[in-house]
Each structure stands twice: as structure tokens, then as C-alpha cells.
Coordinates of N, CA, C and O in Angstrom, one line a residue:
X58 N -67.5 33.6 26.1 CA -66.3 34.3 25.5 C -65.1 33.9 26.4 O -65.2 33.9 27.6
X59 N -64.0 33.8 25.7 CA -62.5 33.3 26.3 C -61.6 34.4 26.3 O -61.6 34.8 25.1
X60 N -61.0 35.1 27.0 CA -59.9 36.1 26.9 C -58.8 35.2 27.2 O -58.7 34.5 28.2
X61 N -57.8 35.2 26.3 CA -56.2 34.7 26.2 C -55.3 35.1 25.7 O -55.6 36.0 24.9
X62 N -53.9 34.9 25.9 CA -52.9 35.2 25.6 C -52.6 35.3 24.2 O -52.4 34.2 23.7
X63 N -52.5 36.3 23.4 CA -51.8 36.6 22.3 C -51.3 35.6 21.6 O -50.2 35.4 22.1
X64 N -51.4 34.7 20.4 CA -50.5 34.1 19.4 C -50.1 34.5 18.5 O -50.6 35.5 18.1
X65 N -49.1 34.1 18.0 CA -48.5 34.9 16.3 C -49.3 34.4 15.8 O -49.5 35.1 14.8
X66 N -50.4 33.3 15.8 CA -51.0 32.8 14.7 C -52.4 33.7 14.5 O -53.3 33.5 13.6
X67 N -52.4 34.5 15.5 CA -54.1 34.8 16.0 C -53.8 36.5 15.0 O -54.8 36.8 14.3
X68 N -52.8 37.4 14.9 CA -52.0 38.1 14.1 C -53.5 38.5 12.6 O -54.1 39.5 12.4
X69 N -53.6 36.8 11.7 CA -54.7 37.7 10.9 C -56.1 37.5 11.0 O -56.9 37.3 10.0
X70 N -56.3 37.5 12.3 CA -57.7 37.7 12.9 C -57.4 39.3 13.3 O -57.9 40.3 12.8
X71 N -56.6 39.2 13.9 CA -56.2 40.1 15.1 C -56.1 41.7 13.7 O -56.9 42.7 14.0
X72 N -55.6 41.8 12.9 CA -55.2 43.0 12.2 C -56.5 42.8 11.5 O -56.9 41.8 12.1
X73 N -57.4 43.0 10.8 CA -58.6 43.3 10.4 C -59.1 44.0 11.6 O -59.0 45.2 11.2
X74 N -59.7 44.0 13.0 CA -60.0 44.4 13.6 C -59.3 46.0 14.1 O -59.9 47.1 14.2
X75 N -57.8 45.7 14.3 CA -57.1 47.5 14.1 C -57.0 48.2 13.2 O -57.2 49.4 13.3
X76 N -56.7 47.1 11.7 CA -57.0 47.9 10.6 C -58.2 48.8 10.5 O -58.2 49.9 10.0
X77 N -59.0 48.3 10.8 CA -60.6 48.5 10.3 C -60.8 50.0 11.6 O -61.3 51.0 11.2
X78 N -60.5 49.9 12.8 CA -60.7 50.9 13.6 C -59.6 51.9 13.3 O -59.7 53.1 13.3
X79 N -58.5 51.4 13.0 CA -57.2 52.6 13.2 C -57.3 53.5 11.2 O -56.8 54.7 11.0
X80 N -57.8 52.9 10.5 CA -57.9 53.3 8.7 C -58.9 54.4 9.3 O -58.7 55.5 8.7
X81 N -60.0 54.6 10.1 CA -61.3 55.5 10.4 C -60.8 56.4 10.9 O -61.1 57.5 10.4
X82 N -59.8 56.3 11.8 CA -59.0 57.8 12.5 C -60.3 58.6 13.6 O -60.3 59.7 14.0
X83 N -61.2 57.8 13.8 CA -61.8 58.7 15.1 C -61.9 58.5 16.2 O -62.7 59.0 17.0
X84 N -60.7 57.2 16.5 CA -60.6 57.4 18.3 C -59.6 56.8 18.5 O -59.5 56.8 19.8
X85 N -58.8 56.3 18.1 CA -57.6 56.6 18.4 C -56.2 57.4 17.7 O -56.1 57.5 16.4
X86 N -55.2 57.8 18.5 CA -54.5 58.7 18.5 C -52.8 57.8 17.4 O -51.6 57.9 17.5
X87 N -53.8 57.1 16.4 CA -52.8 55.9 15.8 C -52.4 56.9 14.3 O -53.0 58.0 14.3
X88 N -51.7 56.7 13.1 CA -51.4 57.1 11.9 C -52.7 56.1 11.2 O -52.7 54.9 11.4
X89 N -53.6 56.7 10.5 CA -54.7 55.8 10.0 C -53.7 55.2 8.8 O -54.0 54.1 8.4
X90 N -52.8 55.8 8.2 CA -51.9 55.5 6.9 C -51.0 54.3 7.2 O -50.3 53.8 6.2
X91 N -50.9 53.9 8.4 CA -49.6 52.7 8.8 C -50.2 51.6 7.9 O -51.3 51.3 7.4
X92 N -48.7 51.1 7.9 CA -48.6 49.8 7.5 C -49.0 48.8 8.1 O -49.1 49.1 9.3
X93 N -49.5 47.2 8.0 CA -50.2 46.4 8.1 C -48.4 45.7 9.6 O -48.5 45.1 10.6
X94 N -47.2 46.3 8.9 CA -46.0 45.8 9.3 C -46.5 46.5 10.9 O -46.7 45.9 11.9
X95 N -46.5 47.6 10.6 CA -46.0 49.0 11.5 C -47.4 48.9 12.6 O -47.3 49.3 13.7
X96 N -48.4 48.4 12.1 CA -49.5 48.2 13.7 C -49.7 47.4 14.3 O -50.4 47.4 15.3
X97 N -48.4 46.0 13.4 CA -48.4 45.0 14.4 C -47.3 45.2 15.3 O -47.1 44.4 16.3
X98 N -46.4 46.1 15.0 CA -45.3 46.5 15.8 C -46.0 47.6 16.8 O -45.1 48.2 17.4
X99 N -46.8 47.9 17.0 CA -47.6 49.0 17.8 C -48.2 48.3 18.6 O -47.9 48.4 19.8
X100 N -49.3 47.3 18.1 CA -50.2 46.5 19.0 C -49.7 45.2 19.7 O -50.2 44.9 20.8
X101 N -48.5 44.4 19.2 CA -48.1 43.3 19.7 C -46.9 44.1 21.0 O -45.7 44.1 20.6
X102 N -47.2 44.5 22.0 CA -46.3 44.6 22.9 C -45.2 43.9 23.3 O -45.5 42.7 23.5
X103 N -43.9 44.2 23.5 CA -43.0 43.2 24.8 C -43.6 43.0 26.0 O -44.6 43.6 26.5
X104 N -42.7 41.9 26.6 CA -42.5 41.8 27.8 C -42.1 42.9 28.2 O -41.3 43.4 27.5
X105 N -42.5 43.8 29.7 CA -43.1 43.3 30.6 C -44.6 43.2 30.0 O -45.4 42.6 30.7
X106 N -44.9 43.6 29.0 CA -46.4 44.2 28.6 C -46.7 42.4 27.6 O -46.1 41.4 27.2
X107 N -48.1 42.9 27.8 CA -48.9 41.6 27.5 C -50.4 42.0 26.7 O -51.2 42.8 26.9
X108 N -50.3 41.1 25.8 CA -51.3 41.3 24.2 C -52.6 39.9 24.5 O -52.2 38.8 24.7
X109 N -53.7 40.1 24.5 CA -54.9 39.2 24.9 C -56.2 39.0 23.8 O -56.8 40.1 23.9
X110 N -56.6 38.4 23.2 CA -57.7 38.3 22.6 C -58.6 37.7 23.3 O -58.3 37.0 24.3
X111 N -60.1 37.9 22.9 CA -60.9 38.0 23.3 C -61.8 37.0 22.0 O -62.0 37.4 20.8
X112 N -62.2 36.0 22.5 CA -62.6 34.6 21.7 C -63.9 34.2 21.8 O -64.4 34.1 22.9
X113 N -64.6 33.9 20.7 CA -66.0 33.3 20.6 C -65.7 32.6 19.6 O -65.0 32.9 18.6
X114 N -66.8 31.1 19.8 CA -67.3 30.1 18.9 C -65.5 30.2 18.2 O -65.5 29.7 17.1
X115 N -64.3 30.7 18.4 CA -63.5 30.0 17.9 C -62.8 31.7 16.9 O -62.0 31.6 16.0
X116 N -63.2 32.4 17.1 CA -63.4 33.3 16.2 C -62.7 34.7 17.3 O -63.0 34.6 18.5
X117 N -61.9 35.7 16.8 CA -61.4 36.8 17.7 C -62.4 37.6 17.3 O -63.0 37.7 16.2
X118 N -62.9 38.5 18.6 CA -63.7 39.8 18.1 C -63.5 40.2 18.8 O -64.5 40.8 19.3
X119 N -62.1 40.6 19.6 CA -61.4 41.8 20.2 C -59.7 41.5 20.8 O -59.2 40.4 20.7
X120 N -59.0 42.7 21.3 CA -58.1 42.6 21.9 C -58.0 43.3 22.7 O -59.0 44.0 23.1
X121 N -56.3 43.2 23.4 CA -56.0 43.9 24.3 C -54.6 44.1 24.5 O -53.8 43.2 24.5
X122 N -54.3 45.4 24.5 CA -52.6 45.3 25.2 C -52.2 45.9 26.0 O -52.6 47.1 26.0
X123 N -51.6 45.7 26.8 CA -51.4 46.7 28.3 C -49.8 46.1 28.7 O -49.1 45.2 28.3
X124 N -49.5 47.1 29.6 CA -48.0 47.5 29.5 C -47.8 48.5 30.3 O -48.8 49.2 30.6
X125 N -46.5 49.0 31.0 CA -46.4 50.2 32.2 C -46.3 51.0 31.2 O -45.8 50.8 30.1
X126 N -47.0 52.3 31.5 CA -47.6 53.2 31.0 C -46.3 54.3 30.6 O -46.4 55.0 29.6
X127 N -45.1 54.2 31.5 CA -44.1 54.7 31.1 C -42.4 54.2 31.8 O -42.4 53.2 32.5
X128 N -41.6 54.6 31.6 CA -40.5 53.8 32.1 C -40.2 54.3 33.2 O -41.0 55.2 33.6
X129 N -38.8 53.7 34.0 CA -38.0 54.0 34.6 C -39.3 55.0 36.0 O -40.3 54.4 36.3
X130 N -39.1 55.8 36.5 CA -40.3 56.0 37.6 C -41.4 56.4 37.6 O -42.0 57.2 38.3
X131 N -41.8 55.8 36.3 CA -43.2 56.1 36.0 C -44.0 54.5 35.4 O -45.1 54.4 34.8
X132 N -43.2 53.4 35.8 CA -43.4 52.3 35.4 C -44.7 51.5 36.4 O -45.5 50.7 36.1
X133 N -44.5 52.2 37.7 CA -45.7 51.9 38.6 C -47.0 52.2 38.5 O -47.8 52.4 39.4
X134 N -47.2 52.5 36.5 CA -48.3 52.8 36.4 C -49.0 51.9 35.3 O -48.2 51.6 34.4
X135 N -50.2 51.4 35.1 CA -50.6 50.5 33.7 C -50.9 51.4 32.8 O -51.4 52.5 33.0
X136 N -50.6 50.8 31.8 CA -51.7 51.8 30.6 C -51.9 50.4 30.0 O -51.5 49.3 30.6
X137 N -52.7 50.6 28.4 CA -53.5 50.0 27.8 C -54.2 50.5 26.5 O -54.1 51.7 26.3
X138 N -54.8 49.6 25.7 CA -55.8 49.8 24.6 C -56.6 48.9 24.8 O -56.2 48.2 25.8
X139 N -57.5 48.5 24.5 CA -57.9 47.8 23.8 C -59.3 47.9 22.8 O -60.2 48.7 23.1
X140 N -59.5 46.8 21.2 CA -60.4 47.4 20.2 C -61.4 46.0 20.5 O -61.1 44.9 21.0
X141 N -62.7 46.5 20.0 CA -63.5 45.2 19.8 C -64.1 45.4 18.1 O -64.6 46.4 17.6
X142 N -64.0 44.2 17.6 CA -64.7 44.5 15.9 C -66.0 44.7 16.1 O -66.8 44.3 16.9
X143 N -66.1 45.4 15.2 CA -67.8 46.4 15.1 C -68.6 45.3 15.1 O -69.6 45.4 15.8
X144 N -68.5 44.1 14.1 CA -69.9 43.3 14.6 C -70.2 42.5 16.5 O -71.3 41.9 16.7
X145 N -69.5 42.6 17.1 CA -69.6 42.4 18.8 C -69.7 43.5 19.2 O -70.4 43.3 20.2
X146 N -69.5 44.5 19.1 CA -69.7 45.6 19.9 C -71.2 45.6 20.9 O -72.1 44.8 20.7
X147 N -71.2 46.3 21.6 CA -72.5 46.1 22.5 C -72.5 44.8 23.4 O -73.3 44.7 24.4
X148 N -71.7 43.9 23.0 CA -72.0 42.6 23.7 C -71.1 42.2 24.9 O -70.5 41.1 25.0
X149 N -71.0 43.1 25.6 CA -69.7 42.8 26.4 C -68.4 42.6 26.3 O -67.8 42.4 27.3
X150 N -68.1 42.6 25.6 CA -66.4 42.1 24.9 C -65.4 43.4 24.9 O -64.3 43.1 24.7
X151 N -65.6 44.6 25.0 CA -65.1 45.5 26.1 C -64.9 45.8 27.3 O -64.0 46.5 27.8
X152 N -65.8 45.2 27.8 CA -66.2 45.5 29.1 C -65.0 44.1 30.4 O -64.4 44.1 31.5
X153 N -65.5 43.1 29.1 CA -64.4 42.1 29.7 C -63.2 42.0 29.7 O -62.6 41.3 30.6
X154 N -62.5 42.7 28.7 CA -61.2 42.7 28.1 C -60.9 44.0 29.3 O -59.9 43.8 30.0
X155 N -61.6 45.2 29.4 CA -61.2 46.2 30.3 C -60.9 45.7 32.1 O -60.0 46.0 32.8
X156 N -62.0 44.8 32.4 CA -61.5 44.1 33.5 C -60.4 43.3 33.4 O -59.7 43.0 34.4
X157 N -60.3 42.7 31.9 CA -58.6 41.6 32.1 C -57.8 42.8 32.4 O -57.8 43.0 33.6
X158 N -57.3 43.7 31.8 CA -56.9 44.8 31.5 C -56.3 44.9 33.4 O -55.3 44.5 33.9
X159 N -57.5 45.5 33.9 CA -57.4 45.7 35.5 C -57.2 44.9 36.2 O -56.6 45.3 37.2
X160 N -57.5 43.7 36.1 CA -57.0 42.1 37.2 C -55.3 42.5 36.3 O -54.4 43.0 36.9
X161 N -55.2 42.2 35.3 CA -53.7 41.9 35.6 C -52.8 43.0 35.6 O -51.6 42.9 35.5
X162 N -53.4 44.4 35.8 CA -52.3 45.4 36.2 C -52.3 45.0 37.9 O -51.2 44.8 38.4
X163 N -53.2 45.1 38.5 CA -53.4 44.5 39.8 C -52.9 43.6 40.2 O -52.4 43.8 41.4
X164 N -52.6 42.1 39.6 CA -51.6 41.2 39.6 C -50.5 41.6 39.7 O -49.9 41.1 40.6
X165 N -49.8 42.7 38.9 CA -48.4 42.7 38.7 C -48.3 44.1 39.8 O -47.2 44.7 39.8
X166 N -49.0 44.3 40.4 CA -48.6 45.4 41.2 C -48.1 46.7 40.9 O -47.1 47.4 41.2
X167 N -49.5 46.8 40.0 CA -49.5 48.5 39.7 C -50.2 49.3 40.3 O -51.4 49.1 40.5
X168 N -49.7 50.1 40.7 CA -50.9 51.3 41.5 C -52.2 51.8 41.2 O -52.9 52.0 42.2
X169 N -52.6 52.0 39.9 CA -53.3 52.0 39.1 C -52.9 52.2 37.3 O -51.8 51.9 36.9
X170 N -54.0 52.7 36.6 CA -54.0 52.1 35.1 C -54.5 53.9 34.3 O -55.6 54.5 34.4
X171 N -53.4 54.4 33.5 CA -53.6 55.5 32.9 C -53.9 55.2 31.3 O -53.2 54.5 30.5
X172 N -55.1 55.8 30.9 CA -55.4 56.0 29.2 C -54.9 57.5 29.3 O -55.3 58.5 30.0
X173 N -53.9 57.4 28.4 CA -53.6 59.3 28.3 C -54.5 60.1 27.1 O -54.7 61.3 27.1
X174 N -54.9 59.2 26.1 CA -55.7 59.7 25.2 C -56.9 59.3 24.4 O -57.0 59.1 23.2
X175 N -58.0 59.1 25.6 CA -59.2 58.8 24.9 C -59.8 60.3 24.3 O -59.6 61.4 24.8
X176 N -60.5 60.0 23.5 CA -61.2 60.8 22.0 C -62.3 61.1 22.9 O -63.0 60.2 23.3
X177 N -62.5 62.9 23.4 CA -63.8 63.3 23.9 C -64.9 62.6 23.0 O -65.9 62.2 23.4
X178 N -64.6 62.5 22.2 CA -66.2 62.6 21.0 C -66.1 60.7 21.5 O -67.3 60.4 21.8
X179 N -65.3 59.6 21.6 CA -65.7 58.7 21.7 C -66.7 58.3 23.1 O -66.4 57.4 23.8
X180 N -67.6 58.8 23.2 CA -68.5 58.6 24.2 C -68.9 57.2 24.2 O -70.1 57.3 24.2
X181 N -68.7 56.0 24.2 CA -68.9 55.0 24.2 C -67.7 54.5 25.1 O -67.6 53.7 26.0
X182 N -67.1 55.2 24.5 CA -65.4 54.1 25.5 C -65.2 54.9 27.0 O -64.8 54.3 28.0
X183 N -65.6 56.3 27.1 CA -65.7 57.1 28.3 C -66.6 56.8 28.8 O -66.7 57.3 29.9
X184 N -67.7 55.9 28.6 CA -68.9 55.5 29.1 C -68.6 54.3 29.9 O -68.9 54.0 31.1
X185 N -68.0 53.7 29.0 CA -67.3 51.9 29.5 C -66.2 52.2 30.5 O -66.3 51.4 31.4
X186 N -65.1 53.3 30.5 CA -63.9 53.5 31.4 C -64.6 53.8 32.5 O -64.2 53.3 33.6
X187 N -65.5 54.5 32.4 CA -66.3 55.6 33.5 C -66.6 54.1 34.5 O -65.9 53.8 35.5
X188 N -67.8 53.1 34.1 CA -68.2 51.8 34.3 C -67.0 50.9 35.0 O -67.2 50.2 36.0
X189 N -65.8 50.9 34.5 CA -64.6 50.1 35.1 C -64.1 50.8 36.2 O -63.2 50.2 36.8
X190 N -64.4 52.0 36.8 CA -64.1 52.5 37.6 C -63.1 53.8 37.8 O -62.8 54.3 38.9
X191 N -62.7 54.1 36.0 CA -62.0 55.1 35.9 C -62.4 56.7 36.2 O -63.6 56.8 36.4
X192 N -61.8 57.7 36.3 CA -61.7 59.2 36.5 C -61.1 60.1 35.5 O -59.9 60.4 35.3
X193 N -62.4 60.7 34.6 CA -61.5 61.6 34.3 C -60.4 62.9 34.7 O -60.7 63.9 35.3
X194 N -59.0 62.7 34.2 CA -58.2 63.3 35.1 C -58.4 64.8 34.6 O -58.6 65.5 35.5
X195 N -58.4 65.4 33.2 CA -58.4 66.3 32.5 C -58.5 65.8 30.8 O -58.5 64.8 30.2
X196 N -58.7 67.1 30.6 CA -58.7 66.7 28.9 C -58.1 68.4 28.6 O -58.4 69.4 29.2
X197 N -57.0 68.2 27.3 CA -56.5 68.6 26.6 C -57.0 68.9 25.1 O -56.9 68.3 24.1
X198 N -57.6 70.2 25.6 CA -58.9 70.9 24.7 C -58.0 70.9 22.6 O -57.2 71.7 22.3
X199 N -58.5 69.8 21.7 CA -58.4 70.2 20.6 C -57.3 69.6 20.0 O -56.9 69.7 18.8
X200 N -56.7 68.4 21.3 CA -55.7 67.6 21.0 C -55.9 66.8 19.8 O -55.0 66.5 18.9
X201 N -57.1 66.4 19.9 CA -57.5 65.0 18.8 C -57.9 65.2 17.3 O -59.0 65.8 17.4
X202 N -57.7 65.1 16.2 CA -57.9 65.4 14.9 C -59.0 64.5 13.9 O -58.7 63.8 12.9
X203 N -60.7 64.8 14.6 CA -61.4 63.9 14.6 C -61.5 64.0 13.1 O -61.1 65.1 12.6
X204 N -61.8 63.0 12.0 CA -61.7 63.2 10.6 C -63.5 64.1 10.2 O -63.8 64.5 9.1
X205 N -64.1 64.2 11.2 CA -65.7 64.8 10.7 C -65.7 65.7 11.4 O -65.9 66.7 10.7
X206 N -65.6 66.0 13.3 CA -65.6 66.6 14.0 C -64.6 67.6 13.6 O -64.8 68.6 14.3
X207 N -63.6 67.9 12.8 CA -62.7 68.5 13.8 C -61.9 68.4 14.7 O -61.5 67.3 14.9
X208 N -61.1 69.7 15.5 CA -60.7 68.7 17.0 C -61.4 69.0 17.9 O -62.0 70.0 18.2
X209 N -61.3 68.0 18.4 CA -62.0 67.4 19.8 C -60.9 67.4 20.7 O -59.8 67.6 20.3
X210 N -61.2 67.1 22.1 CA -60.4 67.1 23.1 C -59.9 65.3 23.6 O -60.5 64.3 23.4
X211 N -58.5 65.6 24.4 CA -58.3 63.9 24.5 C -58.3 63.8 26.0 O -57.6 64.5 26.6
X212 N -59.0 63.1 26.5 CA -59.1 62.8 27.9 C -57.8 61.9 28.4 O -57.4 60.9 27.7
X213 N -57.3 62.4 29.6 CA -57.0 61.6 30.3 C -57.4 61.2 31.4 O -57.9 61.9 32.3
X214 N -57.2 59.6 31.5 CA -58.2 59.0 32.5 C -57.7 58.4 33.2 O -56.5 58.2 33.0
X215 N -58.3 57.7 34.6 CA -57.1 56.9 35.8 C -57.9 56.8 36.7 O -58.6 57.7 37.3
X216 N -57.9 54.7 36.9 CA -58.1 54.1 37.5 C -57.1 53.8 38.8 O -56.2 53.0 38.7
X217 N -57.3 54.6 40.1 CA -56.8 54.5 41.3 C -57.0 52.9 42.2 O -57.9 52.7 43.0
X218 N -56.3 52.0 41.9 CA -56.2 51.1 43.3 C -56.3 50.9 44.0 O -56.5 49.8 44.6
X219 N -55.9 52.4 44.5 CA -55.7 52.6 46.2 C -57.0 53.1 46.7 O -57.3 53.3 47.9
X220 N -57.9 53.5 45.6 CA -59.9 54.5 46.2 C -60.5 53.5 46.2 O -61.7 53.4 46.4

């Protein structure tokens, strides 16, 4: 598997894969109703922030976008997404995209890397954050509007640089 830099061309690979997780509404904190316009304006980041796919046999079966987590003096911090399509799942292609994720907030000299809103119920991605070396910081009981569950709570999580 190849992790690389974002193309406009890679765009309709790339949206089946958000479409397909963000239309479900159970783990992330996205409008499942957006437009096909409106999640590419969500997922394709600016500069300073940087968008990566994740490549097999020629084929995308994940991304990534990461970016300072907030402006002005809260900029010394990373945040991030990233989705893998349901037929790779299990196969690493999380796991790798979460380390690009951390090599290049590290690169750019961030302190560490905040997810403000992972989905308690997504135990799979808190399993994987946990594995990358993240901390749950707290969770915000009932935040999340799972479509089966209910609400659930949204963790926030943070990978320290400096531990």
C-alpha cells in the first residue's frame, strides 16, 4: 500500500468512500444530507492542512486530512480524519494513514494531534487511536446523535509528543 498526496483527479475515488461513511451518520460528526459539492469542501483541506490517500494495486481505499486543529494560538495543535472503505477495513490501511497523520504533524512541528469528536460507540477507531498512542482526554456524555444508538458520547482524544 502507497499513502500520497491528494489529486483533483483521485476526487471520484475519493467521494464514494465519504459518501458511503458520512450518508450512515454513525461516526462521524458530518450532515449525512450534504452535498457531493459540500464534502468535498469539508474533506479536501487548504494549505497549511494536507489531504492523502491511501493506494493499492492502483485503486484508493482510504484517506486522510489533517490540518492545525485550530487557529491563531491554538494552531500548535494537529487534528485530523481519516476514512478507510469498508471493503479494506481490517487490513491496515487505518492504521497506516493514522501514522502518516502523526509523522507529518511531527514534521511540521506540532506539539501533538487532537480528535475532538470520536463516536463512544465507534469502538474500532478508539481501539486504533488508543494503538497510535492516543489518550482519552474526556468525553462529552450524549453529544453524538447515533442513528440506532441514540446518543452516545464524543470522545476527545490527544496524542502528546512530548510523553
Amino acid at each position: 500500500m502507497e499513502i500520497r498526496t491528494f489529486e483533483e483527479s483521485d476526487w471520484p475515488q475519493v467521494w464514494p468512500i465519504v459518501e458511503q461513511i458520512v450518508r450512515k451518520g454513525d461516526t462521524f460528526c458530518y450532515d449525512p444530507l450534504q452535498s457531493e459539492a459540500q464534502a468535498r469542501d469539508m474533506w479536501v483541506v487548504a494549505p497549511p492542512g494536507h489531504v492523502v490517500v491511501a493506494v493499492e494495486d492502483q485503486r484508493i481505499v482510504g484517506t486522510s486530512n489533517m490540518y492545525p486543529n485550530r487557529p491563531g494560538p491554538g494552531a500548535h495543535v494537529a487534528s485530523g480524519n481519516f476514512m478507510v472503505a469498508a471493503e479494506a477495513r481490517g487490513r491496515g490501511v487505518g492504521q497506516a494513514l493514522g501514522e502518516y497523520l502523526l509523522d507529518w504533524a511531527r514534521s511540521r512541528e506540532f506539539v501533538g494531534v487532537q480528535f475532538n469528536a470520536v463516536a463512544a460507540s465507534n469502538a474500532p477507531a478508539v481501539r486504533l487511536y488508543e494503538r497510535l498512542g492516543f489518550t482519552m482526554i474526556g468525553t462529552v456524555p450524549g453529544a453524538f446523535r447515533h442513528p440506532a444508538l441514540g446518543p452516545v458520547g464524543l470522545h476527545v482524544m490527544y496524542h502528546d509528543f512530548a510523553s
